[in-house]
Amino acid sequence: MRASLIVLVLALLTVPAHALPPPCSWGQVYEDRNGNGTREAGEPGLPGIKVSNGIQIAVTDARGEYSLDYIDGRTLFIIKPAGYDLAARPDGLPARWRNLQYHAGPALKYGGIPERQPDCTHFGLRPRAAVKDGALDVLLFADSQTSSVTDVDYYWRDIVQPLVGRHGAALGLTLGDVTNDDLSLYPQILRTTMSLQVPWLFIPGNHDLDFDAAGDEDSLRTFRHHLGPDTFAWEEEAATFIGLDDVIYQPGGTPAYFGGLREDQFAFLQAYLPTVRKDRLLVIGVHIPFYEPGARGFRPQDRERLFAMLEDFPHVLLLSGHTHTQRHWYHDASTGWHGMRPLHEYNVGAACGAYWSGIKDAEGIPDTTMADGTPNGYARLRVDAGGAYALSWHPARDADGSGIGLHAPRVLRKGAYPAWGVFANVYMGDAETRVEYRIDDGEWKPMKRVEQPDPRLLVENMRDDMAEVLRGYDRSPEAEASQHLWRGALPTDLAEGEHAVEVRAFDRWQGERSARTSYRLQVAEP
């Protein structure tokens, strides 16, 4: 008998790889009562849970079992339902996915997806107590975009560390460009981000690609190995989140990438959206903004196709990154949206600001103000029951908290023509925001919205131009027209001396915000 067994083993060893039994194409979802991520006796299967390979969606049966077509090189993931938590992987990320790589994949500089014999994929869900009032708080990061371990340290000290142990959020989302082409930094970025101890979801950007991949289909293998699926869904009591890779890579092409969606993503959306509840907020997260024009912008036909699939949802919010500026955009028929009211897209400012550029402060961290005058930082999303939401922007290590950046001349000649003004950069403002100012506690007057560069950044540009040596590793970005800048003329017919300037803005979500500065009038002779 021993001889027969040896013969059988030797025979199996000589069978070519393509003739081996196929990988497991089924799995189970179970109630992980102790939260250890391993199914144990007494932990029952959970019916009605959705699992996907990014194209198809399977729903678990009465025993918690599901079956999907096996597709080598794809990512299998659970769509976490509301009211449950997932166990954490060793790296801190929620245990929500498994990459399927049976045969060797393409050789890539940063590793791609390691080859292995996948086992049957099981997912454990732990029931969670209902959230009081059903509200959800989410941290929103975009473009941490680190090029080196030095940048990772900036990201830690400037963005993450001030939030550790005090953020109160239940979920985190990064909207692409996690790093800046150096994918070897993923483990460090991940370790830093997961110190926030909250489930985190990552969406890829154009700087998260395997640039040595032969085509778009293999360009996110390293991202998927470290950070999870490039297309996913995640459900909470107050909101449903869908993350979509919207970077179409064209190796050797011009441009090298553009914004758009793949056919497999549309297949996933076609299968998933009919199951999504319409009485809560639907959040669609991408990297390249849907409104982005030009050769690298979002493909109009893909945008219109997606928008048509979203028209019946009464509560939708679009989130994007990529621009290293910040603005609100309201889609209408001109961009292919035909819903009952404009579709809101919030283009989130960058955590790295202007790529960690500018002069360093006393802590050794670059100023890194963005080209539209917005300071680097992060956003927060609060979602309430019924689809209502609120957004806010939080500059890194901000002690002010006003959400307004002011610029005014320090001194003007008393009696001069009032040609100089105070500028207010209202970081979360848009065309409908009401902004007012007053001098010395006088009457409130409206400020005028202007689309021009923020003078504060123009000053930095001039200082960089005039410097004989570099003021920092990289100089501040060239100032560009801001979409949230207001101006008010400063009177020169007041008394000689110091005059207080107060600005207030009425934020639709945060209420009245205010900031103060001053200028001085001086008597001068010709």
Short mmCIF file of C-alpha atoms in Angstrom, two decimals:
data_model
loop_
_atom_site.label_atom_id
_atom_site.label_comp_id
_atom_site.label_asym_id
_atom_site.label_seq_id
_atom_site.Cartn_x
_atom_site.Cartn_y
_atom_site.Cartn_z
CA MET A 1 0.00 0.00 0.00
CA ARG A 2 2.87 2.34 0.80
CA ALA A 3 4.29 1.76 -2.66
CA SER A 4 0.93 2.65 -4.24
CA LEU A 5 0.76 5.89 -2.24
CA ILE A 6 4.25 6.84 -3.37
CA VAL A 7 3.29 6.20 -6.98
CA LEU A 8 0.17 8.38 -6.57
CA VAL A 9 2.16 11.26 -5.04
CA LEU A 10 4.79 11.08 -7.79
CA ALA A 11 2.05 11.07 -10.39
CA LEU A 12 0.47 14.20 -8.93
CA LEU A 13 3.83 15.95 -8.88
CA THR A 14 4.21 15.36 -12.62
CA VAL A 15 0.79 16.75 -13.52
CA PRO A 16 1.13 20.15 -15.23
CA ALA A 17 -0.18 23.13 -13.24
CA HIS A 18 -3.05 23.75 -15.63
CA ALA A 19 -4.34 20.22 -14.97
CA LEU A 20 -4.47 20.56 -11.18
CA PRO A 21 -7.90 20.72 -9.52
CA PRO A 22 -9.41 24.21 -9.74
CA PRO A 23 -9.20 26.54 -6.74
CA CYS A 24 -12.06 26.69 -4.31
CA SER A 25 -14.90 28.77 -5.76
CA TRP A 26 -17.16 28.86 -2.74
CA GLY A 27 -17.06 30.03 0.87
CA GLN A 28 -19.06 30.89 3.95
CA VAL A 29 -20.10 33.96 5.89
CA TYR A 30 -20.58 33.28 9.58
CA GLU A 31 -21.38 35.09 12.82
CA ASP A 32 -18.00 35.77 14.40
CA ARG A 33 -19.26 36.00 17.96
CA ASN A 34 -15.87 36.44 19.62
CA GLY A 35 -14.43 38.63 16.86
CA ASN A 36 -11.27 36.58 16.31
CA GLY A 37 -11.74 36.11 12.57
CA THR A 38 -11.82 32.31 12.79
CA ARG A 39 -14.96 30.21 12.62
CA GLU A 40 -15.43 28.12 15.72
CA ALA A 41 -18.04 25.71 17.02
CA GLY A 42 -21.36 27.38 17.71
CA GLU A 43 -20.83 30.24 15.25
CA PRO A 44 -23.66 29.88 12.70
CA GLY A 45 -23.67 30.80 9.03
CA LEU A 46 -25.37 34.06 8.09
CA PRO A 47 -27.88 34.11 5.22
CA GLY A 48 -28.55 37.01 2.87
CA ILE A 49 -25.00 38.46 2.87
CA LYS A 50 -23.54 39.72 -0.41
CA VAL A 51 -20.08 38.65 -1.64
CA SER A 52 -18.54 39.79 -4.93
CA ASN A 53 -15.57 39.26 -7.24
CA GLY A 54 -15.95 42.78 -8.59
CA ILE A 55 -18.24 41.65 -11.39
CA GLN A 56 -20.78 39.20 -10.01
CA ILE A 57 -22.56 39.27 -6.66
CA ALA A 58 -23.53 36.14 -4.75
CA VAL A 59 -25.90 36.06 -1.77
CA THR A 60 -25.33 33.54 1.01
CA ASP A 61 -27.93 30.83 1.51
CA ALA A 62 -29.51 29.59 4.74
CA ARG A 63 -26.19 27.99 5.78
CA GLY A 64 -24.22 31.14 5.05
CA GLU A 65 -22.67 29.60 1.94
CA TYR A 66 -22.02 31.35 -1.39
CA SER A 67 -20.53 30.41 -4.74
CA LEU A 68 -18.91 32.61 -7.40
CA ASP A 69 -17.07 31.96 -10.64
CA TYR A 70 -13.36 31.72 -9.96
CA ILE A 71 -11.38 34.32 -11.93
CA ASP A 72 -7.64 34.14 -11.47
CA GLY A 73 -6.09 37.42 -10.39
CA ARG A 74 -9.30 39.04 -9.18
CA THR A 75 -10.20 40.19 -5.68
CA LEU A 76 -13.02 38.54 -3.75
CA PHE A 77 -14.69 40.74 -1.13
CA ILE A 78 -17.64 40.86 1.21
CA ILE A 79 -20.08 43.76 1.09
CA LYS A 80 -20.25 44.45 4.80
CA PRO A 81 -23.90 44.86 5.80
CA ALA A 82 -25.15 47.48 8.24
CA GLY A 83 -25.15 46.40 11.87
CA TYR A 84 -22.01 44.27 11.67
CA ASP A 85 -18.27 44.67 12.12
CA LEU A 86 -15.44 42.72 10.52
CA ALA A 87 -12.44 41.32 12.33
CA ALA A 88 -9.18 43.20 11.73
CA ARG A 89 -6.34 41.72 9.70
CA PRO A 90 -2.83 41.72 11.23
CA ASP A 91 -2.19 45.05 9.46
CA GLY A 92 -5.32 46.58 11.03
CA LEU A 93 -7.46 46.73 7.91
CA PRO A 94 -10.88 45.06 8.03
CA ALA A 95 -10.73 41.44 6.87
CA ARG A 96 -13.03 42.03 3.91
CA TRP A 97 -11.12 40.69 0.91
CA ARG A 98 -8.99 37.90 -0.51
CA ASN A 99 -6.96 38.10 -3.70
CA LEU A 100 -7.31 35.03 -5.89
CA GLN A 101 -3.98 34.18 -7.49
CA TYR A 102 -3.64 30.52 -8.41
CA HIS A 103 -1.28 30.76 -11.37
CA ALA A 104 1.72 33.10 -11.43
CA GLY A 105 0.78 36.65 -12.30
CA PRO A 106 2.91 39.19 -14.18
CA ALA A 107 6.28 40.06 -12.67
CA LEU A 108 6.02 43.60 -11.33
CA LYS A 109 8.57 45.89 -9.67
CA TYR A 110 6.56 46.23 -6.45
CA GLY A 111 5.44 42.62 -6.28
CA GLY A 112 1.85 42.65 -7.45
CA ILE A 113 -0.24 39.80 -6.00
CA PRO A 114 1.88 36.90 -4.72
CA GLU A 115 1.12 33.51 -6.23
CA ARG A 116 -0.51 31.05 -3.87
CA GLN A 117 -3.04 28.24 -3.74
CA PRO A 118 -6.11 30.03 -2.37
CA ASP A 119 -8.31 28.23 0.10
CA CYS A 120 -12.05 28.59 0.34
CA THR A 121 -12.77 32.14 1.45
CA HIS A 122 -14.76 32.61 4.63
CA PHE A 123 -15.79 35.95 6.14
CA GLY A 124 -16.74 36.51 9.76
CA LEU A 125 -19.20 39.22 10.82
CA ARG A 126 -19.65 40.36 14.38
CA PRO A 127 -23.06 41.85 15.33
CA ARG A 128 -22.82 45.45 16.48
CA ALA A 129 -25.11 47.39 18.77
CA ALA A 130 -27.27 49.95 16.99
CA VAL A 131 -25.79 53.45 16.84
CA LYS A 132 -27.72 56.02 18.86
CA ASP A 133 -29.71 58.30 16.48
CA GLY A 134 -28.28 56.32 13.55
CA ALA A 135 -25.62 58.96 12.77
CA LEU A 136 -22.26 58.14 11.18
CA ASP A 137 -19.00 60.11 11.35
CA VAL A 138 -16.39 59.48 8.64
CA LEU A 139 -12.82 60.75 8.21
CA LEU A 140 -12.05 61.70 4.59
CA PHE A 141 -8.45 61.81 3.37
CA ALA A 142 -7.29 62.47 -0.16
CA ASP A 143 -3.83 62.41 -1.71
CA SER A 144 -1.51 61.65 1.20
CA GLN A 145 0.90 61.24 -1.74
CA THR A 146 4.16 60.37 -0.03
CA SER A 147 7.36 60.12 -2.07
CA SER A 148 9.72 59.10 0.76
CA VAL A 149 9.89 58.02 4.37
CA THR A 150 10.32 61.72 5.17
CA ASP A 151 6.93 62.41 3.62
CA VAL A 152 5.40 59.54 5.59
CA ASP A 153 6.72 61.22 8.74
CA TYR A 154 5.07 64.51 7.66
CA TYR A 155 1.82 62.63 7.10
CA TRP A 156 2.09 61.10 10.56
CA ARG A 157 2.92 64.28 12.48
CA ASP A 158 0.79 66.68 10.46
CA ILE A 159 -2.39 64.66 9.79
CA VAL A 160 -2.63 61.41 11.70
CA GLN A 161 -0.99 61.92 15.11
CA PRO A 162 -3.20 64.88 16.13
CA LEU A 163 -6.25 62.65 15.53
CA VAL A 164 -5.10 59.54 17.40
CA GLY A 165 -7.43 58.78 20.28
CA ARG A 166 -9.63 61.83 19.75
CA HIS A 167 -11.35 61.68 16.34
CA GLY A 168 -14.56 59.84 17.29
CA ALA A 169 -15.13 58.58 13.73
CA ALA A 170 -16.51 55.13 12.89
CA LEU A 171 -15.03 54.84 9.40
CA GLY A 172 -12.18 56.23 7.30
CA LEU A 173 -11.82 56.67 3.54
CA THR A 174 -8.81 57.67 1.42
CA LEU A 175 -9.66 58.98 -2.06
CA GLY A 176 -6.57 57.92 -3.98
CA ASP A 177 -2.90 58.72 -4.45
CA VAL A 178 -2.07 56.99 -1.21
CA THR A 179 1.57 57.30 -2.19
CA ASN A 180 3.44 59.05 -4.99
CA ASP A 181 4.48 56.23 -7.36
CA ASP A 182 6.69 54.49 -4.75
CA LEU A 183 4.46 51.56 -3.81
CA SER A 184 7.09 50.19 -1.42
CA LEU A 185 5.81 52.81 1.04
CA TYR A 186 2.40 51.15 1.36
CA PRO A 187 3.25 49.21 4.55
CA GLN A 188 4.44 52.38 6.29
CA ILE A 189 1.48 54.44 5.13
CA LEU A 190 -0.83 51.65 6.24
CA ARG A 191 0.79 51.32 9.64
CA THR A 192 0.51 55.09 10.14
CA THR A 193 -3.12 55.32 9.02
CA MET A 194 -4.27 52.30 11.02
CA SER A 195 -2.98 53.88 14.23
CA LEU A 196 -6.34 55.70 14.09
CA GLN A 197 -7.91 52.32 14.96
CA VAL A 198 -10.95 52.66 12.73
CA PRO A 199 -12.00 50.55 9.72
CA TRP A 200 -10.36 52.16 6.69
CA LEU A 201 -11.21 51.92 2.99
CA PHE A 202 -8.76 52.87 0.24
CA ILE A 203 -9.56 53.99 -3.31
CA PRO A 204 -6.67 53.98 -5.81
CA GLY A 205 -5.34 57.00 -7.68
CA ASN A 206 -3.13 57.59 -10.70
CA HIS A 207 -0.02 57.49 -8.47
CA ASP A 208 -0.97 54.08 -7.04
CA LEU A 209 -0.36 52.21 -10.30
CA ASP A 210 2.07 49.46 -11.21
CA PHE A 211 3.54 51.45 -14.07
CA ASP A 212 5.38 48.40 -15.41
CA ALA A 213 2.07 46.58 -15.94
CA ALA A 214 1.32 45.69 -19.55
CA GLY A 215 -2.24 47.00 -19.34
CA ASP A 216 -4.86 48.61 -17.14
CA GLU A 217 -6.15 45.23 -15.94
CA ASP A 218 -2.87 44.53 -14.10
CA SER A 219 -2.02 48.07 -13.01
CA LEU A 220 -3.43 47.83 -9.48
CA ARG A 221 -2.12 44.44 -8.42
CA THR A 222 0.24 45.85 -5.78
CA PHE A 223 -2.46 48.19 -4.51
CA ARG A 224 -4.90 45.29 -4.19
CA HIS A 225 -2.33 43.16 -2.39
CA HIS A 226 -1.76 45.78 0.30
CA LEU A 227 -4.94 47.86 0.46
CA GLY A 228 -7.87 45.84 -0.87
CA PRO A 229 -10.23 45.78 -3.84
CA ASP A 230 -10.22 48.63 -6.35
CA THR A 231 -14.02 48.38 -6.62
CA PHE A 232 -16.08 47.76 -3.48
CA ALA A 233 -19.21 48.47 -1.46
CA TRP A 234 -19.64 48.93 2.29
CA GLU A 235 -22.93 49.42 4.13
CA GLU A 236 -23.70 51.28 7.35
CA GLU A 237 -27.02 52.14 8.98
CA ALA A 238 -26.92 55.72 7.69
CA ALA A 239 -25.11 55.32 4.37
CA THR A 240 -23.93 53.00 1.63
CA PHE A 241 -20.42 53.54 0.27
CA ILE A 242 -19.23 52.51 -3.18
CA GLY A 243 -15.55 52.91 -4.05
CA LEU A 244 -14.53 52.90 -7.72
CA ASP A 245 -11.13 52.94 -9.37
CA ASP A 246 -11.65 55.59 -12.06
CA VAL A 247 -8.11 55.69 -13.47
CA ILE A 248 -7.83 54.04 -16.89
CA TYR A 249 -4.13 53.31 -17.46
CA GLN A 250 -2.73 53.39 -21.03
CA PRO A 251 0.89 52.16 -20.94
CA GLY A 252 2.82 53.98 -23.64
CA GLY A 253 -0.21 56.03 -24.57
CA THR A 254 -0.81 59.77 -24.63
CA PRO A 255 -2.06 60.60 -22.11
CA ALA A 256 -0.78 57.77 -19.90
CA TYR A 257 -4.15 57.67 -18.09
CA PHE A 258 -7.58 59.25 -18.09
CA GLY A 259 -10.68 59.18 -15.92
CA GLY A 260 -13.36 56.60 -16.56
CA LEU A 261 -14.87 53.25 -15.56
CA ARG A 262 -14.35 49.71 -16.84
CA GLU A 263 -17.02 47.34 -18.14
CA ASP A 264 -16.56 45.02 -15.16
CA GLN A 265 -17.32 47.95 -12.85
CA PHE A 266 -20.53 48.71 -14.70
CA ALA A 267 -21.45 45.04 -14.40
CA PHE A 268 -20.89 45.23 -10.65
CA LEU A 269 -22.98 48.40 -10.37
CA GLN A 270 -25.74 46.88 -12.48
CA ALA A 271 -25.90 43.94 -10.09
CA TYR A 272 -25.48 45.87 -6.85
CA LEU A 273 -27.42 49.14 -7.16
CA PRO A 274 -30.88 47.50 -7.33
CA THR A 275 -30.19 46.07 -3.85
CA VAL A 276 -29.22 49.42 -2.28
CA ARG A 277 -31.69 51.10 0.03
CA LYS A 278 -32.89 54.53 -1.10
CA ASP A 279 -33.82 55.89 2.32
CA ARG A 280 -30.20 56.51 3.27
CA LEU A 281 -27.26 58.34 1.70
CA LEU A 282 -25.42 56.73 -1.21
CA VAL A 283 -21.78 57.86 -1.34
CA ILE A 284 -19.75 57.28 -4.51
CA GLY A 285 -16.01 57.72 -3.98
CA VAL A 286 -13.44 58.06 -6.78
CA HIS A 287 -10.07 59.73 -7.33
CA ILE A 288 -10.35 61.73 -10.57
CA PRO A 289 -13.29 64.18 -10.27
CA PHE A 290 -16.32 63.52 -12.42
CA TYR A 291 -16.24 67.14 -13.61
CA GLU A 292 -12.55 67.03 -14.60
CA PRO A 293 -12.22 68.09 -18.29
CA GLY A 294 -9.45 67.53 -20.81
CA ALA A 295 -7.55 64.52 -22.10
CA ARG A 296 -6.91 63.22 -18.58
CA GLY A 297 -10.36 64.13 -17.34
CA PHE A 298 -13.35 61.87 -16.77
CA ARG A 299 -14.72 60.27 -19.93
CA PRO A 300 -18.13 61.95 -20.56
CA GLN A 301 -19.88 58.81 -21.81
CA ASP A 302 -18.90 56.92 -18.65
CA ARG A 303 -20.11 59.77 -16.47
CA GLU A 304 -23.48 59.90 -18.23
CA ARG A 305 -23.83 56.13 -18.03
CA LEU A 306 -23.13 56.14 -14.30
CA PHE A 307 -25.38 59.13 -13.65
CA ALA A 308 -28.25 57.37 -15.43
CA MET A 309 -27.86 54.49 -12.98
CA LEU A 310 -28.04 56.91 -10.03
CA GLU A 311 -31.02 59.03 -11.10
CA ASP A 312 -33.57 57.15 -9.01
CA PHE A 313 -31.60 57.62 -5.79
CA PRO A 314 -32.85 60.66 -3.84
CA HIS A 315 -29.75 61.01 -1.64
CA VAL A 316 -26.38 60.84 -3.44
CA LEU A 317 -23.02 62.41 -2.61
CA LEU A 318 -19.97 62.19 -4.89
CA LEU A 319 -16.48 62.39 -3.36
CA SER A 320 -13.23 62.84 -5.30
CA GLY A 321 -9.60 63.91 -4.87
CA HIS A 322 -6.75 64.38 -7.36
CA THR A 323 -6.75 68.16 -7.94
CA HIS A 324 -4.84 69.30 -4.82
CA THR A 325 -7.39 72.09 -4.53
CA GLN A 326 -10.85 72.09 -2.99
CA ARG A 327 -14.28 72.89 -4.37
CA HIS A 328 -17.95 71.96 -4.56
CA TRP A 329 -19.42 71.08 -7.92
CA TYR A 330 -23.11 70.70 -8.72
CA HIS A 331 -23.84 68.45 -11.68
CA ASP A 332 -26.79 69.20 -13.95
CA ALA A 333 -27.78 68.45 -17.53
CA SER A 334 -24.56 70.02 -18.82
CA THR A 335 -22.59 67.15 -17.28
CA GLY A 336 -25.18 64.45 -17.91
CA TRP A 337 -27.15 64.58 -14.66
CA HIS A 338 -30.94 64.60 -15.08
CA GLY A 339 -32.08 64.10 -11.49
CA MET A 340 -34.68 66.28 -9.79
CA ARG A 341 -32.03 68.47 -8.16
CA PRO A 342 -28.31 69.10 -8.81
CA LEU A 343 -25.94 66.29 -7.88
CA HIS A 344 -23.34 67.42 -5.34
CA GLU A 345 -19.68 66.49 -5.79
CA TYR A 346 -17.20 67.48 -3.09
CA ASN A 347 -13.64 67.53 -4.36
CA VAL A 348 -11.67 66.97 -1.16
CA GLY A 349 -8.44 68.88 -0.56
CA ALA A 350 -5.17 66.97 -0.24
CA ALA A 351 -3.66 65.68 2.98
CA CYS A 352 -0.26 66.42 1.45
CA GLY A 353 -1.50 69.83 0.31
CA ALA A 354 0.87 70.87 -2.46
CA TYR A 355 2.95 67.68 -2.37
CA TRP A 356 4.59 68.50 1.00
CA SER A 357 6.12 71.70 -0.41
CA GLY A 358 6.90 75.15 0.97
CA ILE A 359 8.90 76.45 3.91
CA LYS A 360 9.02 74.40 7.11
CA ASP A 361 7.59 75.54 10.42
CA ALA A 362 9.12 75.22 13.87
CA GLU A 363 8.18 71.52 13.89
CA GLY A 364 10.01 70.93 10.61
CA ILE A 365 6.80 70.33 8.62
CA PRO A 366 6.32 72.11 5.26
CA ASP A 367 3.59 74.73 4.93
CA THR A 368 2.26 72.94 1.80
CA THR A 369 -0.70 75.27 1.13
CA MET A 370 -2.58 74.22 -2.01
CA ALA A 371 -2.65 76.26 -5.21
CA ASP A 372 -6.10 77.70 -4.42
CA GLY A 373 -4.98 78.88 -0.98
CA THR A 374 -6.54 75.99 0.97
CA PRO A 375 -4.28 74.68 3.75
CA ASN A 376 -3.58 70.95 3.69
CA GLY A 377 -5.66 68.80 6.00
CA TYR A 378 -8.58 66.39 5.97
CA ALA A 379 -12.37 66.46 5.76
CA ARG A 380 -15.15 64.98 7.87
CA LEU A 381 -18.50 63.65 6.74
CA ARG A 382 -21.40 63.28 9.15
CA VAL A 383 -24.39 61.34 7.90
CA ASP A 384 -27.76 61.38 9.65
CA ALA A 385 -30.71 59.07 9.21
CA GLY A 386 -32.79 59.82 6.13
CA GLY A 387 -29.93 60.83 3.84
CA ALA A 388 -28.96 64.19 5.36
CA TYR A 389 -25.22 64.91 5.62
CA ALA A 390 -22.75 67.59 6.68
CA LEU A 391 -19.19 68.24 5.50
CA SER A 392 -16.33 70.13 7.08
CA TRP A 393 -12.67 70.86 6.28
CA HIS A 394 -10.00 70.67 8.97
CA PRO A 395 -6.60 72.23 8.24
CA ALA A 396 -3.70 70.22 9.63
CA ARG A 397 -2.87 71.07 13.28
CA ASP A 398 -5.23 74.03 13.05
CA ALA A 399 -5.52 76.05 16.24
CA ASP A 400 -7.86 78.63 14.71
CA GLY A 401 -10.77 76.47 13.59
CA SER A 402 -12.47 79.32 11.72
CA GLY A 403 -12.31 77.71 8.29
CA ILE A 404 -11.37 81.13 6.87
CA GLY A 405 -7.98 82.44 5.77
CA LEU A 406 -7.61 86.24 5.74
CA HIS A 407 -5.23 88.55 3.92
CA ALA A 408 -5.15 92.34 4.30
CA PRO A 409 -2.49 95.03 3.88
CA ARG A 410 -0.76 95.98 7.11
CA VAL A 411 -0.81 99.71 6.48
CA LEU A 412 -2.59 102.13 4.14
CA ARG A 413 -2.34 105.89 3.71
CA LYS A 414 -5.15 107.76 5.42
CA GLY A 415 -7.33 109.41 2.79
CA ALA A 416 -6.00 107.34 -0.13
CA TYR A 417 -8.38 106.04 -2.76
CA PRO A 418 -9.87 102.82 -1.27
CA ALA A 419 -8.39 100.51 -3.88
CA TRP A 420 -7.10 97.88 -1.46
CA GLY A 421 -9.12 95.17 0.18
CA VAL A 422 -9.33 92.35 2.66
CA PHE A 423 -9.54 88.87 1.13
CA ALA A 424 -11.30 85.95 2.78
CA ASN A 425 -10.61 82.42 1.60
CA VAL A 426 -13.61 80.44 2.88
CA TYR A 427 -12.31 76.92 2.40
CA MET A 428 -15.73 75.21 2.26
CA GLY A 429 -17.43 78.05 0.41
CA ASP A 430 -19.15 78.02 -2.97
CA ALA A 431 -21.05 80.52 -5.11
CA GLU A 432 -24.04 80.47 -2.74
CA THR A 433 -22.07 81.17 0.45
CA ARG A 434 -22.85 84.46 2.16
CA VAL A 435 -19.69 86.25 3.35
CA GLU A 436 -19.73 89.62 5.15
CA TYR A 437 -17.23 91.94 6.88
CA ARG A 438 -17.19 94.94 9.17
CA ILE A 439 -14.65 97.44 10.42
CA ASP A 440 -14.35 98.32 14.13
CA ASP A 441 -17.65 96.62 15.08
CA GLY A 442 -19.51 98.72 12.51
CA GLU A 443 -22.22 97.68 10.09
CA TRP A 444 -21.92 94.33 8.37
CA LYS A 445 -21.40 94.63 4.61
CA PRO A 446 -21.37 91.95 1.90
CA MET A 447 -18.09 90.79 0.42
CA LYS A 448 -17.80 90.09 -3.30
CA ARG A 449 -16.84 86.63 -4.53
CA VAL A 450 -13.84 86.84 -6.87
CA GLU A 451 -12.11 84.14 -8.90
CA GLN A 452 -8.46 85.02 -8.59
CA PRO A 453 -5.38 83.72 -6.77
CA ASP A 454 -5.26 84.00 -2.99
CA PRO A 455 -2.92 86.96 -2.18
CA ARG A 456 -1.44 85.02 0.75
CA LEU A 457 -0.03 82.44 -1.65
CA LEU A 458 1.05 85.10 -4.14
CA VAL A 459 3.18 86.58 -1.36
CA GLU A 460 4.89 83.20 -0.89
CA ASN A 461 5.43 82.92 -4.64
CA MET A 462 7.11 86.32 -4.63
CA ARG A 463 9.28 85.43 -1.64
CA ASP A 464 10.38 82.27 -3.41
CA ASP A 465 11.16 84.28 -6.57
CA MET A 466 13.23 86.86 -4.70
CA ALA A 467 15.17 84.40 -2.53
CA GLU A 468 18.85 83.88 -3.37
CA VAL A 469 18.75 80.30 -2.06
CA LEU A 470 16.00 77.72 -1.80
CA ARG A 471 13.62 78.41 1.09
CA GLY A 472 12.51 74.78 1.26
CA TYR A 473 12.96 71.45 -0.48
CA ASP A 474 10.23 72.41 -2.98
CA ARG A 475 8.81 75.90 -3.30
CA SER A 476 5.12 76.63 -2.78
CA PRO A 477 2.86 76.00 -5.81
CA GLU A 478 2.12 78.77 -8.26
CA ALA A 479 -1.12 80.37 -7.07
CA GLU A 480 -4.18 79.74 -9.23
CA ALA A 481 -7.69 81.14 -9.16
CA SER A 482 -9.58 80.05 -6.07
CA GLN A 483 -13.26 79.07 -6.25
CA HIS A 484 -13.91 80.21 -2.67
CA LEU A 485 -12.36 83.68 -2.33
CA TRP A 486 -14.16 86.91 -1.33
CA ARG A 487 -13.02 90.57 -1.29
CA GLY A 488 -14.12 93.64 0.62
CA ALA A 489 -12.69 97.16 0.10
CA LEU A 490 -10.95 98.67 3.15
CA PRO A 491 -11.96 102.25 4.01
CA THR A 492 -9.21 104.85 4.32
CA ASP A 493 -11.35 107.73 5.66
CA LEU A 494 -11.23 106.54 9.28
CA ALA A 495 -9.07 107.80 12.10
CA GLU A 496 -5.34 107.36 12.01
CA GLY A 497 -4.20 104.16 13.72
CA GLU A 498 -5.21 100.53 14.03
CA HIS A 499 -8.58 99.24 12.77
CA ALA A 500 -10.11 95.83 13.42
CA VAL A 501 -11.51 93.77 10.55
CA GLU A 502 -13.98 90.97 11.21
CA VAL A 503 -15.22 88.55 8.56
CA ARG A 504 -18.08 86.09 8.94
CA ALA A 505 -19.23 83.33 6.59
CA PHE A 506 -22.42 81.34 6.83
CA ASP A 507 -21.51 77.70 6.29
CA ARG A 508 -24.53 75.57 5.33
CA TRP A 509 -23.39 72.79 7.68
CA GLN A 510 -21.31 74.44 10.40
CA GLY A 511 -23.29 77.67 10.76
CA GLU A 512 -21.65 81.06 11.25
CA ARG A 513 -17.83 81.10 11.14
CA SER A 514 -15.69 84.15 11.79
CA ALA A 515 -12.09 85.35 11.58
CA ARG A 516 -10.31 88.59 12.46
CA THR A 517 -7.39 90.66 11.28
CA SER A 518 -6.46 94.36 11.29
CA TYR A 519 -4.83 97.12 9.30
CA ARG A 520 -3.37 100.52 10.17
CA LEU A 521 -4.01 103.94 8.64
CA GLN A 522 -1.02 106.24 8.52
CA VAL A 523 -0.83 109.95 7.68
CA ALA A 524 1.65 110.67 4.90
CA GLU A 525 2.76 113.74 2.94
CA PRO A 526 3.58 113.81 -0.80
#
